[in-house]
Short mmCIF file of C-alpha atoms in Angstrom, two decimals:
data_model
loop_
_atom_site.label_atom_id
_atom_site.label_comp_id
_atom_site.label_asym_id
_atom_site.label_seq_id
_atom_site.Cartn_x
_atom_site.Cartn_y
_atom_site.Cartn_z
CA MET A 1420 -0.51 -43.48 13.26
CA LEU A 1421 1.30 -42.85 10.31
CA LEU A 1422 0.72 -45.99 7.97
CA ASP A 1423 4.08 -46.11 6.68
CA THR A 1424 5.00 -46.96 10.22
CA ILE A 1425 3.35 -50.44 9.88
CA LEU A 1426 3.47 -51.25 6.52
CA TYR A 1427 7.16 -50.60 5.77
CA LYS A 1428 9.44 -49.72 8.44
CA PRO A 1429 9.25 -52.83 10.87
CA ALA A 1430 11.82 -55.50 10.10
CA HIS A 1431 9.05 -57.94 8.99
CA SER A 1432 6.28 -55.31 7.68
CA LEU A 1433 3.24 -56.32 5.57
CA ILE A 1434 5.21 -55.29 2.46
CA ASP A 1435 7.82 -57.84 3.52
CA GLN A 1436 5.43 -60.41 4.27
CA SER A 1437 4.06 -60.01 0.97
CA LEU A 1438 7.44 -61.46 -0.18
CA HIS A 1439 8.72 -63.45 2.26
CA SER A 1440 5.81 -64.69 4.14
CA LYS A 1441 7.07 -66.98 7.07
CA LEU A 1442 4.08 -68.51 8.53
CA GLY A 1443 1.46 -68.32 5.58
CA VAL A 1444 0.37 -71.49 3.29
CA GLU A 1445 1.94 -68.75 0.31
CA THR A 1446 5.75 -67.57 0.90
CA THR A 1447 4.50 -64.79 -1.80
CA ASN A 1448 1.39 -62.57 -1.90
CA GLY A 1449 1.11 -61.11 -4.93
CA ASP A 1450 -2.38 -61.39 -5.98
CA GLY A 1451 -3.48 -57.95 -4.94
CA PHE A 1452 -3.50 -55.65 -1.86
CA GLY A 1453 -5.78 -53.25 0.18
CA VAL A 1454 -5.81 -50.78 2.63
CA GLY A 1455 -8.54 -49.27 4.63
CA TRP A 1456 -8.63 -46.40 7.12
CA TYR A 1457 -10.45 -44.34 8.71
CA THR A 1458 -9.37 -40.40 9.84
CA GLU A 1459 -10.13 -38.37 12.99
CA GLU A 1460 -12.56 -36.33 10.88
CA GLU A 1461 -14.73 -39.26 9.52
CA THR A 1462 -15.44 -42.31 10.96
CA ASP A 1463 -18.37 -43.22 9.29
CA THR A 1464 -17.02 -44.18 6.12
CA PRO A 1465 -13.72 -45.78 5.80
CA ALA A 1466 -11.46 -44.90 2.80
CA LEU A 1467 -10.43 -47.73 0.35
CA LEU A 1468 -7.13 -48.16 -1.69
CA ARG A 1469 -7.04 -51.80 -3.46
CA ASP A 1470 -5.19 -52.81 -6.54
CA VAL A 1471 -4.27 -56.34 -8.47
CA GLY A 1472 -0.72 -55.78 -8.48
CA PRO A 1473 1.57 -56.81 -5.74
CA ALA A 1474 2.03 -54.45 -2.57
CA TRP A 1475 5.99 -54.31 -2.89
CA ASN A 1476 6.14 -52.42 -5.79
CA ASN A 1477 2.89 -50.65 -5.91
CA ARG A 1478 4.22 -46.51 -5.75
CA ASN A 1479 0.19 -45.50 -5.45
CA LEU A 1480 0.66 -47.69 -1.93
CA ARG A 1481 4.38 -46.32 -0.96
CA GLU A 1482 2.98 -42.30 -1.65
CA MET A 1483 -0.06 -42.67 0.49
CA ALA A 1484 1.69 -44.60 3.54
CA ASP A 1485 4.20 -41.69 3.46
CA HIS A 1486 1.16 -39.12 4.13
CA VAL A 1487 -1.92 -40.62 5.73
CA ARG A 1488 -2.26 -40.82 9.46
CA SER A 1489 -5.38 -42.66 10.89
CA PRO A 1490 -6.40 -43.92 14.34
CA LEU A 1491 -7.62 -47.09 12.67
CA PHE A 1492 -6.35 -48.99 9.71
CA PHE A 1493 -6.85 -52.17 8.25
CA ALA A 1494 -4.17 -54.01 5.52
CA HIS A 1495 -4.22 -56.93 3.33
CA ILE A 1496 -2.42 -58.58 0.95
CA ARG A 1497 -3.90 -61.41 -1.27
CA ALA A 1498 -3.04 -64.69 -2.46
CA SER A 1499 -5.61 -65.79 -4.46
CA THR A 1500 -7.15 -69.28 -3.35
CA GLY A 1501 -8.93 -69.79 -6.62
CA THR A 1502 -11.09 -66.90 -7.41
CA ALA A 1503 -10.01 -64.10 -9.96
CA VAL A 1504 -7.48 -61.20 -9.62
CA GLN A 1505 -9.28 -58.57 -9.64
CA GLN A 1506 -9.81 -55.22 -7.77
CA SER A 1507 -13.13 -56.24 -6.49
CA ASN A 1508 -12.01 -59.41 -5.01
CA CYS A 1509 -9.04 -57.62 -2.91
CA HIS A 1510 -9.50 -57.07 0.82
CA PRO A 1511 -10.68 -55.66 3.07
CA PHE A 1512 -14.47 -55.20 1.72
CA ARG A 1513 -16.73 -52.51 3.14
CA HIS A 1514 -20.23 -51.85 3.95
CA GLY A 1515 -21.21 -48.45 5.09
CA ARG A 1516 -19.08 -47.99 8.18
CA TRP A 1517 -17.97 -51.64 8.74
CA MET A 1518 -14.81 -53.19 7.05
CA PHE A 1519 -13.73 -56.82 6.95
CA MET A 1520 -11.04 -58.46 5.69
CA HIS A 1521 -10.06 -62.80 6.06
CA ASN A 1522 -7.27 -65.15 5.95
CA GLY A 1523 -7.88 -68.71 4.59
CA ALA A 1524 -10.55 -70.07 2.37
CA ILE A 1525 -13.86 -72.01 2.58
CA THR A 1526 -12.75 -75.15 0.95
CA GLY A 1527 -15.28 -76.54 -1.97
CA PHE A 1528 -16.64 -73.21 -2.28
CA HIS A 1529 -17.41 -73.56 -5.81
CA LEU A 1530 -19.70 -76.33 -5.23
CA MET A 1531 -21.41 -74.22 -2.31
CA ARG A 1532 -21.38 -71.03 -3.83
CA ARG A 1533 -24.90 -70.46 -4.80
CA ASP A 1534 -26.45 -72.03 -1.65
CA LEU A 1535 -24.36 -69.71 0.38
CA THR A 1536 -25.15 -66.47 -1.56
CA LEU A 1537 -28.56 -67.49 -1.43
CA LEU A 1538 -28.89 -66.87 2.17
CA VAL A 1539 -27.55 -63.12 2.11
CA ASP A 1540 -30.41 -60.63 2.81
CA PRO A 1541 -31.91 -59.55 -0.37
CA ALA A 1542 -31.48 -56.54 0.59
CA LEU A 1543 -27.67 -56.48 0.81
CA TYR A 1544 -27.24 -58.95 -2.05
CA ALA A 1545 -26.80 -55.88 -5.12
CA ASP A 1546 -23.93 -54.70 -2.97
CA ILE A 1547 -21.33 -57.84 -3.05
CA GLY A 1548 -19.13 -56.52 -5.95
CA GLY A 1549 -16.49 -59.46 -6.19
CA THR A 1550 -16.67 -63.41 -6.22
CA THR A 1551 -14.57 -64.22 -3.41
CA ASP A 1552 -15.45 -66.55 -0.36
CA SER A 1553 -14.41 -64.09 1.99
CA GLU A 1554 -16.99 -61.47 0.95
CA VAL A 1555 -19.85 -64.13 0.77
CA MET A 1556 -18.54 -64.79 4.55
CA PHE A 1557 -19.06 -60.68 5.45
CA PHE A 1558 -22.30 -60.42 3.68
CA LEU A 1559 -23.50 -63.28 5.17
CA ALA A 1560 -22.47 -62.13 8.91
CA LEU A 1561 -24.15 -58.86 8.13
CA THR A 1562 -27.08 -60.81 7.20
CA TYR A 1563 -27.01 -62.19 10.82
CA GLY A 1564 -26.56 -58.78 12.49
CA LEU A 1565 -23.13 -57.92 12.21
CA GLU A 1566 -23.99 -54.27 13.10
CA GLU A 1567 -25.67 -55.36 16.19
CA ASP A 1568 -23.39 -58.37 17.86
CA PRO A 1569 -20.50 -59.12 15.75
CA PRO A 1570 -19.33 -62.25 18.06
CA THR A 1571 -22.39 -63.99 17.37
CA ALA A 1572 -22.97 -63.05 13.97
CA VAL A 1573 -19.62 -64.28 12.71
CA ALA A 1574 -20.63 -67.27 14.79
CA ARG A 1575 -24.18 -67.99 12.81
CA MET A 1576 -22.15 -67.28 9.77
CA ALA A 1577 -19.63 -70.02 10.55
CA GLY A 1578 -22.15 -72.51 11.55
CA VAL A 1579 -23.82 -72.24 8.23
CA VAL A 1580 -20.58 -72.51 6.32
CA GLU A 1581 -19.68 -75.52 7.69
CA ARG A 1582 -23.87 -77.06 7.66
CA VAL A 1583 -23.55 -76.06 3.56
CA GLY A 1584 -20.30 -77.78 3.62
CA ARG A 1585 -20.89 -80.74 5.06
CA GLU A 1586 -24.43 -81.09 2.66
CA HIS A 1587 -21.70 -81.08 -0.20
CA GLY A 1588 -19.44 -83.87 1.45
CA VAL A 1589 -16.69 -81.15 2.80
CA GLU A 1590 -15.91 -82.32 6.05
CA SER A 1591 -13.82 -79.46 7.30
CA PRO A 1592 -15.13 -76.55 5.01
CA LEU A 1593 -13.76 -73.39 7.24
CA GLN A 1594 -10.84 -72.11 7.37
CA MET A 1595 -10.75 -68.60 9.05
CA THR A 1596 -8.82 -66.05 10.44
CA LEU A 1597 -10.58 -62.72 10.37
CA ALA A 1598 -11.12 -59.09 11.18
CA VAL A 1599 -14.07 -57.02 11.47
CA THR A 1600 -14.59 -53.30 12.29
CA ASP A 1601 -16.78 -50.67 12.63
CA GLY A 1602 -14.12 -47.65 13.00
CA GLU A 1603 -14.18 -48.02 16.98
CA ARG A 1604 -13.80 -51.41 17.82
CA VAL A 1605 -11.98 -54.28 16.11
CA TRP A 1606 -12.81 -57.79 16.71
CA ALA A 1607 -10.60 -60.82 15.31
CA PHE A 1608 -11.29 -64.18 15.08
CA ARG A 1609 -9.27 -67.61 15.04
CA TYR A 1610 -11.22 -70.72 14.02
CA SER A 1611 -11.10 -73.49 11.60
CA SER A 1612 -13.68 -76.61 11.19
CA GLY A 1613 -10.15 -78.88 11.84
CA HIS A 1614 -9.06 -76.92 14.37
CA THR A 1615 -5.81 -76.17 12.58
CA SER A 1616 -6.34 -72.35 12.00
CA ARG A 1617 -3.90 -69.78 10.15
CA SER A 1618 -2.01 -67.81 12.49
CA LEU A 1619 -2.95 -65.02 14.33
CA PHE A 1620 -0.70 -62.62 17.12
CA TYR A 1621 -1.58 -59.42 19.12
CA SER A 1622 0.75 -56.93 20.24
CA SER A 1623 1.35 -56.74 24.05
CA ARG A 1624 0.10 -53.32 25.84
CA VAL A 1625 2.56 -50.48 24.82
CA ASP A 1626 3.07 -49.57 29.04
CA SER A 1627 4.57 -53.02 29.81
CA LEU A 1628 6.81 -53.03 26.22
CA ARG A 1629 8.18 -49.43 27.36
CA ARG A 1630 9.12 -51.26 30.45
CA LEU A 1631 10.68 -54.22 28.82
CA HIS A 1632 12.57 -52.21 26.61
CA PRO A 1633 13.40 -48.49 27.47
CA ASP A 1634 15.83 -47.98 25.13
CA VAL A 1635 13.11 -48.72 21.60
CA ALA A 1636 12.62 -45.11 20.43
CA PHE A 1637 9.50 -46.56 18.30
CA LEU A 1638 7.42 -47.14 21.53
CA GLN A 1639 7.82 -43.73 23.16
CA ASP A 1640 6.28 -42.23 19.93
CA ILE A 1641 2.72 -44.09 19.85
CA SER A 1642 -0.16 -44.41 22.02
CA GLU A 1643 -0.52 -46.53 24.90
CA ASP A 1644 -4.02 -47.44 23.25
CA THR A 1645 -1.74 -48.52 20.20
CA ARG A 1646 -2.72 -52.51 19.45
CA LEU A 1647 -1.82 -54.49 16.81
CA ILE A 1648 -3.35 -57.74 15.49
CA VAL A 1649 -1.27 -59.37 12.54
CA SER A 1650 -1.05 -62.52 11.23
CA GLU A 1651 2.60 -62.52 11.68
CA PRO A 1652 4.75 -60.83 14.28
CA LEU A 1653 6.29 -57.55 12.54
CA GLY A 1654 9.13 -58.12 14.23
CA ASP A 1655 11.30 -60.11 16.70
CA LEU A 1656 11.06 -57.57 20.01
CA PRO A 1657 10.92 -59.86 23.10
CA GLY A 1658 7.54 -59.76 24.33
CA ALA A 1659 5.90 -57.55 22.15
CA TRP A 1660 3.75 -60.58 20.31
CA ASN A 1661 0.90 -63.04 21.60
CA GLU A 1662 -0.41 -65.65 19.47
CA VAL A 1663 -4.45 -65.73 19.75
CA PRO A 1664 -5.15 -69.28 21.03
CA GLU A 1665 -7.10 -72.02 18.49
CA SER A 1666 -11.29 -71.18 18.27
CA THR A 1667 -10.75 -67.56 20.23
CA TYR A 1668 -11.96 -64.39 19.12
CA GLY A 1669 -10.98 -60.87 20.90
CA VAL A 1670 -12.11 -57.37 20.92
CA VAL A 1671 -9.75 -54.50 20.89
CA GLN A 1672 -12.03 -51.18 22.30
CA PRO A 1673 -11.82 -48.56 24.65
CA GLY A 1674 -11.13 -49.63 28.01
CA ALA A 1675 -10.28 -53.18 28.45
CA ASP A 1676 -9.66 -55.45 25.90
CA GLU A 1677 -11.26 -58.99 25.86
CA LEU A 1678 -10.49 -62.49 24.61
CA ARG A 1679 -13.09 -65.11 24.54
CA PRO A 1680 -13.74 -68.91 23.40
CA PHE A 1681 -15.46 -68.70 19.65
CA THR A 1682 -17.53 -71.63 18.82
CA PRO A 1683 -19.99 -71.84 15.89
CA ILE A 1684 -23.84 -71.08 16.32
CA PRO A 1685 -25.00 -74.44 14.18
CA ALA A 1686 -27.66 -73.52 11.93
#
């Protein structure tokens, strides 16, 4: 798929959301952006384009989106929750073939940052490039076995964040919708300590949408395996979008996709 198809063309595209978010905490998300993508020829290491400026007027992003095709890509627009606006703090984050991006925050992260980072595997610690709570979450998940069992690793990470947060007097420390991929499958999680999580949606199966909307040309041009996971619907096509339930994770993979309950593993 050409990246322009998702980043710019829909009525409520990611670029439009960077200026006019409808469901986010911030209406404008101008503290940087990032795109990470795999190619048909190279799935071991995704490419990254990240910048600290707003997505809506970045010429390099516009140029790239018009020319890059990818079978699987991540795109993220950032509104800082307190950490510096710098390139290393822009999502998605990468480690080997893995990518990770996050919408939300660890409440009181400044209080618990030292405790959480000391729990990261020493062999991974030197690869942390920025200062965000999101990147620490990624490296904690890697520490707890993300590459072998993503749902369990993310559940252990969430359990540790909640334990450390409450040790510092933060009753509801974790707010997260996040996505992680190895280039073949995508896992998406919606969870928060207070059970009031940020929005998360997934697209309906393409074959079902074609039956509902046989006159929509866009649906004729994409693979039946196409699936989108987004913070906000990209448009108002009836039947196209489904909300991920609270405290749930899903996996998009070859064959049948799945939705399952998500519960942190107490640490």
